[in-house]
mmCIF file with all atom_site columns, C-alpha atoms in Angstrom:
data_model
loop_
_atom_site.group_PDB
_atom_site.id
_atom_site.type_symbol
_atom_site.label_atom_id
_atom_site.label_alt_id
_atom_site.label_comp_id
_atom_site.label_asym_id
_atom_site.label_entity_id
_atom_site.label_seq_id
_atom_site.pdbx_PDB_ins_code
_atom_site.Cartn_x
_atom_site.Cartn_y
_atom_site.Cartn_z
_atom_site.occupancy
_atom_site.B_iso_or_equiv
_atom_site.pdbx_formal_charge
_atom_site.auth_seq_id
_atom_site.auth_comp_id
_atom_site.auth_asym_id
_atom_site.auth_atom_id
_atom_site.pdbx_PDB_model_num
ATOM 1   C CA . MET A 1 1   ? -48.874 6.395   17.007  1.00 67.00 ? 1   MET A CA 1
ATOM 2   C CA . GLY A 1 2   ? -49.023 7.816   20.470  1.00 77.00 ? 2   GLY A CA 1
ATOM 3   C CA . ALA A 1 3   ? -45.278 8.588   20.692  1.00 77.00 ? 3   ALA A CA 1
ATOM 4   C CA . GLN A 1 4   ? -44.191 12.103  21.599  1.00 85.00 ? 4   GLN A CA 1
ATOM 5   C CA . ARG A 1 5   ? -41.660 12.182  18.760  1.00 85.00 ? 5   ARG A CA 1
ATOM 6   C CA . PRO A 1 6   ? -41.895 10.551  15.356  1.00 81.00 ? 6   PRO A CA 1
ATOM 7   C CA . ILE A 1 7   ? -39.732 7.462   14.883  1.00 81.00 ? 7   ILE A CA 1
ATOM 8   C CA . ARG A 1 8   ? -37.671 7.288   11.707  1.00 81.00 ? 8   ARG A CA 1
ATOM 9   C CA . VAL A 1 9   ? -37.705 3.970   9.901   1.00 80.00 ? 9   VAL A CA 1
ATOM 10  C CA . GLN A 1 10  ? -35.520 3.195   6.878   1.00 84.00 ? 10  GLN A CA 1
ATOM 11  C CA . ASN A 1 11  ? -35.833 0.251   4.578   1.00 81.00 ? 11  ASN A CA 1
ATOM 12  C CA . ALA A 1 12  ? -35.131 -0.731  0.994   1.00 79.00 ? 12  ALA A CA 1
ATOM 13  C CA . LEU A 1 13  ? -37.951 -0.181  -1.463  1.00 77.00 ? 13  LEU A CA 1
ATOM 14  C CA . VAL A 1 14  ? -38.247 -3.284  -3.621  1.00 73.00 ? 14  VAL A CA 1
ATOM 15  C CA . THR A 1 15  ? -40.727 -2.967  -6.440  1.00 79.00 ? 15  THR A CA 1
ATOM 16  C CA . GLU A 1 16  ? -41.940 -5.521  -8.940  1.00 82.00 ? 16  GLU A CA 1
ATOM 17  C CA . GLU A 1 17  ? -39.655 -4.021  -11.600 1.00 84.00 ? 17  GLU A CA 1
ATOM 18  C CA . ILE A 1 18  ? -36.543 -4.700  -9.522  1.00 84.00 ? 18  ILE A CA 1
ATOM 19  C CA . GLY A 1 19  ? -37.683 -8.272  -8.957  1.00 83.00 ? 19  GLY A CA 1
ATOM 20  C CA . GLU A 1 20  ? -38.198 -8.721  -12.695 1.00 87.00 ? 20  GLU A CA 1
ATOM 21  C CA . VAL A 1 21  ? -34.703 -7.423  -13.456 1.00 86.00 ? 21  VAL A CA 1
ATOM 22  C CA . VAL A 1 22  ? -33.145 -9.815  -10.934 1.00 83.00 ? 22  VAL A CA 1
ATOM 23  C CA . THR A 1 23  ? -35.103 -12.739 -12.361 1.00 85.00 ? 23  THR A CA 1
ATOM 24  C CA . HIS A 1 24  ? -33.997 -11.797 -15.905 1.00 85.00 ? 24  HIS A CA 1
ATOM 25  C CA . TRP A 1 25  ? -30.307 -11.704 -14.950 1.00 82.00 ? 25  TRP A CA 1
ATOM 26  C CA . LYS A 1 26  ? -30.537 -14.977 -13.067 1.00 82.00 ? 26  LYS A CA 1
ATOM 27  C CA . LYS A 1 27  ? -31.969 -16.654 -16.180 1.00 82.00 ? 27  LYS A CA 1
ATOM 28  C CA . HIS A 1 28  ? -29.308 -15.199 -18.470 1.00 78.00 ? 28  HIS A CA 1
ATOM 29  C CA . ALA A 1 29  ? -26.300 -15.661 -16.196 1.00 74.00 ? 29  ALA A CA 1
ATOM 30  C CA . SER A 1 30  ? -23.178 -16.702 -18.038 1.00 65.00 ? 30  SER A CA 1
ATOM 31  C CA . ALA A 1 31  ? -22.308 -20.391 -17.934 1.00 60.00 ? 31  ALA A CA 1
ATOM 32  C CA . THR A 1 32  ? -18.681 -19.406 -17.412 1.00 63.00 ? 32  THR A CA 1
ATOM 33  C CA . ALA A 1 33  ? -19.386 -17.242 -14.370 1.00 68.00 ? 33  ALA A CA 1
ATOM 34  C CA . VAL A 1 34  ? -17.051 -17.846 -11.448 1.00 68.00 ? 34  VAL A CA 1
ATOM 35  C CA . PRO A 1 35  ? -18.733 -18.437 -8.081  1.00 69.00 ? 35  PRO A CA 1
ATOM 36  C CA . LEU A 1 36  ? -18.024 -15.704 -5.567  1.00 69.00 ? 36  LEU A CA 1
ATOM 37  C CA . ASP A 1 37  ? -16.248 -18.041 -3.137  1.00 70.00 ? 37  ASP A CA 1
ATOM 38  C CA . GLN A 1 38  ? -13.700 -18.936 -5.840  1.00 70.00 ? 38  GLN A CA 1
ATOM 39  C CA . LEU A 1 39  ? -12.629 -15.356 -6.494  1.00 67.00 ? 39  LEU A CA 1
ATOM 40  C CA . THR A 1 40  ? -9.319  -14.275 -5.005  1.00 66.00 ? 40  THR A CA 1
ATOM 41  C CA . ALA A 1 41  ? -7.756  -10.872 -4.609  1.00 58.00 ? 41  ALA A CA 1
ATOM 42  C CA . PRO A 1 42  ? -4.888  -10.082 -6.975  1.00 53.00 ? 42  PRO A CA 1
ATOM 43  C CA . THR A 1 43  ? -1.457  -10.231 -5.385  1.00 46.00 ? 43  THR A CA 1
ATOM 44  C CA . THR A 1 44  ? 1.459   -7.922  -6.044  1.00 45.00 ? 44  THR A CA 1
ATOM 45  C CA . ALA A 1 45  ? 4.897   -9.215  -6.845  1.00 44.00 ? 45  ALA A CA 1
ATOM 46  C CA . ALA A 1 46  ? 7.554   -8.445  -4.266  1.00 41.00 ? 46  ALA A CA 1
ATOM 47  C CA . ALA A 1 47  ? 10.492  -8.079  -6.634  1.00 41.00 ? 47  ALA A CA 1
ATOM 48  C CA . GLY A 1 48  ? 11.767  -5.804  -9.346  1.00 43.00 ? 48  GLY A CA 1
ATOM 49  C CA . GLY A 1 49  ? 9.876   -2.637  -8.451  1.00 44.00 ? 49  GLY A CA 1
ATOM 50  C CA . GLU A 1 50  ? 6.470   -4.013  -9.472  1.00 48.00 ? 50  GLU A CA 1
ATOM 51  C CA . ASP A 1 51  ? 4.927   -3.382  -6.046  1.00 59.00 ? 51  ASP A CA 1
ATOM 52  C CA . LEU A 1 52  ? 6.386   0.117   -5.813  1.00 66.00 ? 52  LEU A CA 1
ATOM 53  C CA . GLY A 1 53  ? 4.193   1.724   -8.452  1.00 67.00 ? 53  GLY A CA 1
ATOM 54  C CA . ASP A 1 54  ? 4.519   5.507   -8.532  1.00 69.00 ? 54  ASP A CA 1
ATOM 55  C CA . ASP A 1 55  ? 6.674   5.463   -5.384  1.00 77.00 ? 55  ASP A CA 1
ATOM 56  C CA . ALA A 1 56  ? 9.694   3.821   -7.050  1.00 81.00 ? 56  ALA A CA 1
ATOM 57  C CA . HIS A 1 57  ? 11.758  7.020   -7.102  1.00 83.00 ? 57  HIS A CA 1
ATOM 58  C CA . LEU A 1 58  ? 10.817  7.830   -3.481  1.00 87.00 ? 58  LEU A CA 1
ATOM 59  C CA . PHE A 1 59  ? 11.642  4.268   -2.459  1.00 87.00 ? 59  PHE A CA 1
ATOM 60  C CA . ALA A 1 60  ? 15.078  4.561   -4.091  1.00 87.00 ? 60  ALA A CA 1
ATOM 61  C CA . GLU A 1 61  ? 15.766  7.869   -2.332  1.00 88.00 ? 61  GLU A CA 1
ATOM 62  C CA . ALA A 1 62  ? 14.548  6.489   1.004   1.00 89.00 ? 62  ALA A CA 1
ATOM 63  C CA . ALA A 1 63  ? 16.749  3.408   0.623   1.00 88.00 ? 63  ALA A CA 1
ATOM 64  C CA . GLU A 1 64  ? 19.717  5.631   -0.211  1.00 89.00 ? 64  GLU A CA 1
ATOM 65  C CA . LEU A 1 65  ? 19.160  7.842   2.827   1.00 90.00 ? 65  LEU A CA 1
ATOM 66  C CA . VAL A 1 66  ? 18.681  4.977   5.249   1.00 89.00 ? 66  VAL A CA 1
ATOM 67  C CA . ILE A 1 67  ? 21.628  2.936   3.965   1.00 89.00 ? 67  ILE A CA 1
ATOM 68  C CA . THR A 1 68  ? 24.119  5.801   3.695   1.00 88.00 ? 68  THR A CA 1
ATOM 69  C CA . THR A 1 69  ? 23.267  7.263   7.116   1.00 88.00 ? 69  THR A CA 1
ATOM 70  C CA . GLN A 1 70  ? 22.636  3.853   8.760   1.00 86.00 ? 70  GLN A CA 1
ATOM 71  C CA . PHE A 1 71  ? 19.771  5.619   10.539  1.00 84.00 ? 71  PHE A CA 1
ATOM 72  C CA . ASP A 1 72  ? 16.107  4.907   9.949   1.00 78.00 ? 72  ASP A CA 1
ATOM 73  C CA . PRO A 1 73  ? 13.552  7.189   11.603  1.00 83.00 ? 73  PRO A CA 1
ATOM 74  C CA . THR A 1 74  ? 10.373  7.889   9.722   1.00 85.00 ? 74  THR A CA 1
ATOM 75  C CA . SER A 1 75  ? 10.646  11.569  10.683  1.00 88.00 ? 75  SER A CA 1
ATOM 76  C CA . MET A 1 76  ? 13.956  11.802  8.785   1.00 89.00 ? 76  MET A CA 1
ATOM 77  C CA . LEU A 1 77  ? 12.220  10.512  5.646   1.00 89.00 ? 77  LEU A CA 1
ATOM 78  C CA . GLN A 1 78  ? 9.465   13.067  6.152   1.00 91.00 ? 78  GLN A CA 1
ATOM 79  C CA . ARG A 1 79  ? 11.950  15.938  6.331   1.00 91.00 ? 79  ARG A CA 1
ATOM 80  C CA . LYS A 1 80  ? 14.431  14.832  3.684   1.00 90.00 ? 80  LYS A CA 1
ATOM 81  C CA . LEU A 1 81  ? 11.914  13.569  1.106   1.00 91.00 ? 81  LEU A CA 1
ATOM 82  C CA . ARG A 1 82  ? 9.206   16.114  1.970   1.00 91.00 ? 82  ARG A CA 1
ATOM 83  C CA . VAL A 1 83  ? 6.458   13.526  2.366   1.00 91.00 ? 83  VAL A CA 1
ATOM 84  C CA . GLY A 1 84  ? 3.734   13.079  4.957   1.00 92.00 ? 84  GLY A CA 1
ATOM 85  C CA . PHE A 1 85  ? 3.757   10.642  7.856   1.00 91.00 ? 85  PHE A CA 1
ATOM 86  C CA . ALA A 1 86  ? 1.619   8.044   6.084   1.00 91.00 ? 86  ALA A CA 1
ATOM 87  C CA . LYS A 1 87  ? 3.851   7.997   2.977   1.00 91.00 ? 87  LYS A CA 1
ATOM 88  C CA . ALA A 1 88  ? 7.013   7.850   5.111   1.00 89.00 ? 88  ALA A CA 1
ATOM 89  C CA . GLY A 1 89  ? 5.534   4.964   7.102   1.00 88.00 ? 89  GLY A CA 1
ATOM 90  C CA . ARG A 1 90  ? 4.672   3.124   3.894   1.00 89.00 ? 90  ARG A CA 1
ATOM 91  C CA . LEU A 1 91  ? 8.222   3.636   2.630   1.00 89.00 ? 91  LEU A CA 1
ATOM 92  C CA . MET A 1 92  ? 9.570   2.192   5.889   1.00 89.00 ? 92  MET A CA 1
ATOM 93  C CA . ASP A 1 93  ? 7.280   -0.830  5.445   1.00 88.00 ? 93  ASP A CA 1
ATOM 94  C CA . LEU A 1 94  ? 8.590   -1.285  1.887   1.00 88.00 ? 94  LEU A CA 1
ATOM 95  C CA . LEU A 1 95  ? 12.177  -1.023  3.138   1.00 88.00 ? 95  LEU A CA 1
ATOM 96  C CA . GLU A 1 96  ? 11.380  -3.709  5.709   1.00 89.00 ? 96  GLU A CA 1
ATOM 97  C CA . SER A 1 97  ? 9.762   -5.988  3.101   1.00 87.00 ? 97  SER A CA 1
ATOM 98  C CA . HIS A 1 98  ? 12.916  -5.726  0.953   1.00 86.00 ? 98  HIS A CA 1
ATOM 99  C CA . ASN A 1 99  ? 15.178  -6.554  3.961   1.00 87.00 ? 99  ASN A CA 1
ATOM 100 C CA . ILE A 1 100 ? 16.840  -3.149  4.023   1.00 88.00 ? 100 ILE A CA 1
ATOM 101 C CA . VAL A 1 101 ? 15.731  -2.444  7.606   1.00 89.00 ? 101 VAL A CA 1
ATOM 102 C CA . GLY A 1 102 ? 14.673  -4.820  10.351  1.00 88.00 ? 102 GLY A CA 1
ATOM 103 C CA . PRO A 1 103 ? 11.227  -5.076  11.919  1.00 88.00 ? 103 PRO A CA 1
ATOM 104 C CA . SER A 1 104 ? 9.798   -2.359  14.135  1.00 84.00 ? 104 SER A CA 1
ATOM 105 C CA . GLU A 1 105 ? 10.485  -2.791  17.841  1.00 83.00 ? 105 GLU A CA 1
ATOM 106 C CA . GLY A 1 106 ? 8.129   -0.231  19.333  1.00 80.00 ? 106 GLY A CA 1
ATOM 107 C CA . SER A 1 107 ? 9.827   3.086   20.003  1.00 79.00 ? 107 SER A CA 1
ATOM 108 C CA . LYS A 1 108 ? 13.338  1.739   19.359  1.00 81.00 ? 108 LYS A CA 1
ATOM 109 C CA . ALA A 1 109 ? 15.053  2.498   16.057  1.00 80.00 ? 109 ALA A CA 1
ATOM 110 C CA . ARG A 1 110 ? 14.970  -0.240  13.433  1.00 84.00 ? 110 ARG A CA 1
ATOM 111 C CA . GLU A 1 111 ? 18.211  -2.016  12.641  1.00 86.00 ? 111 GLU A CA 1
ATOM 112 C CA . VAL A 1 112 ? 19.581  -1.130  9.188   1.00 87.00 ? 112 VAL A CA 1
ATOM 113 C CA . LEU A 1 113 ? 20.409  -4.486  7.575   1.00 87.00 ? 113 LEU A CA 1
ATOM 114 C CA . ALA A 1 114 ? 21.939  -3.237  4.302   1.00 86.00 ? 114 ALA A CA 1
ATOM 115 C CA . LYS A 1 115 ? 25.475  -1.845  4.226   1.00 88.00 ? 115 LYS A CA 1
ATOM 116 C CA . PRO A 1 116 ? 26.602  1.211   2.216   1.00 86.00 ? 116 PRO A CA 1
ATOM 117 C CA . ASP A 1 117 ? 28.787  -1.013  0.001   1.00 87.00 ? 117 ASP A CA 1
ATOM 118 C CA . ASP A 1 118 ? 25.644  -2.897  -1.108  1.00 82.00 ? 118 ASP A CA 1
ATOM 119 C CA . LEU A 1 119 ? 23.797  0.263   -2.192  1.00 82.00 ? 119 LEU A CA 1
ATOM 120 C CA . PRO A 1 120 ? 24.514  0.406   -5.963  1.00 81.00 ? 120 PRO A CA 1
ATOM 121 C CA . GLY A 1 121 ? 23.723  -3.258  -6.581  1.00 82.00 ? 121 GLY A CA 1
ATOM 122 C CA . LEU A 1 122 ? 20.677  -3.194  -4.339  1.00 82.00 ? 122 LEU A CA 1
ATOM 123 C CA . LEU A 1 123 ? 19.197  -0.131  -6.039  1.00 79.00 ? 123 LEU A CA 1
ATOM 124 C CA . ALA A 1 124 ? 19.929  -1.531  -9.505  1.00 80.00 ? 124 ALA A CA 1
ATOM 125 C CA . GLU A 1 125 ? 18.058  -4.707  -8.543  1.00 80.00 ? 125 GLU A CA 1
ATOM 126 C CA . LEU A 1 126 ? 15.068  -3.034  -6.856  1.00 77.00 ? 126 LEU A CA 1
ATOM 127 C CA . VAL A 1 127 ? 14.620  0.101   -8.984  1.00 74.00 ? 127 VAL A CA 1
ATOM 128 C CA . PRO A 1 128 ? 16.003  -0.433  -12.503 1.00 70.00 ? 128 PRO A CA 1
ATOM 129 C CA . GLY A 1 129 ? 17.228  2.764   -14.133 1.00 67.00 ? 129 GLY A CA 1
ATOM 130 C CA . HIS A 1 130 ? 17.849  4.636   -10.855 1.00 63.00 ? 130 HIS A CA 1
ATOM 131 C CA . THR A 1 131 ? 21.298  6.154   -10.441 1.00 62.00 ? 131 THR A CA 1
ATOM 132 C CA . PRO A 1 132 ? 22.486  6.816   -6.888  1.00 60.00 ? 132 PRO A CA 1
ATOM 133 C CA . ARG A 1 133 ? 23.401  10.349  -5.856  1.00 63.00 ? 133 ARG A CA 1
ATOM 134 C CA . GLU A 1 134 ? 27.061  11.213  -5.598  1.00 57.00 ? 134 GLU A CA 1
ATOM 135 C CA . ALA A 1 135 ? 28.450  11.307  -2.072  1.00 51.00 ? 135 ALA A CA 1
ATOM 136 C CA . PRO A 1 136 ? 29.262  14.844  -0.861  1.00 47.00 ? 136 PRO A CA 1
#
């Protein structure tokens, strides 16, 4: 009252019915319920293509490109694989986690750790069923 403009106030509306529902569920809580502090987030495996999901074929193509050219820029993956910056960045992170390229060093190019001779065995291990492209 007395203000020149109305003041907006927001709050949760808790009625008796909501309180009754909460009380009911507290009474009937499962004896096997896991306390919240004991829950952990699921982890993804780092081997055998399990963490690649739907990107397994893109990962294989990205690994092929990077290893055969011994050059790693994200922009090359964007152009050659026709993916956006975020997807290309994620592919570079996956390549790093599988020790194909080294860690990022700011604006400098990453070091390519895998050699072209290792490509067939590496792809067979990481992405089962993928056949490398023939060299031109």
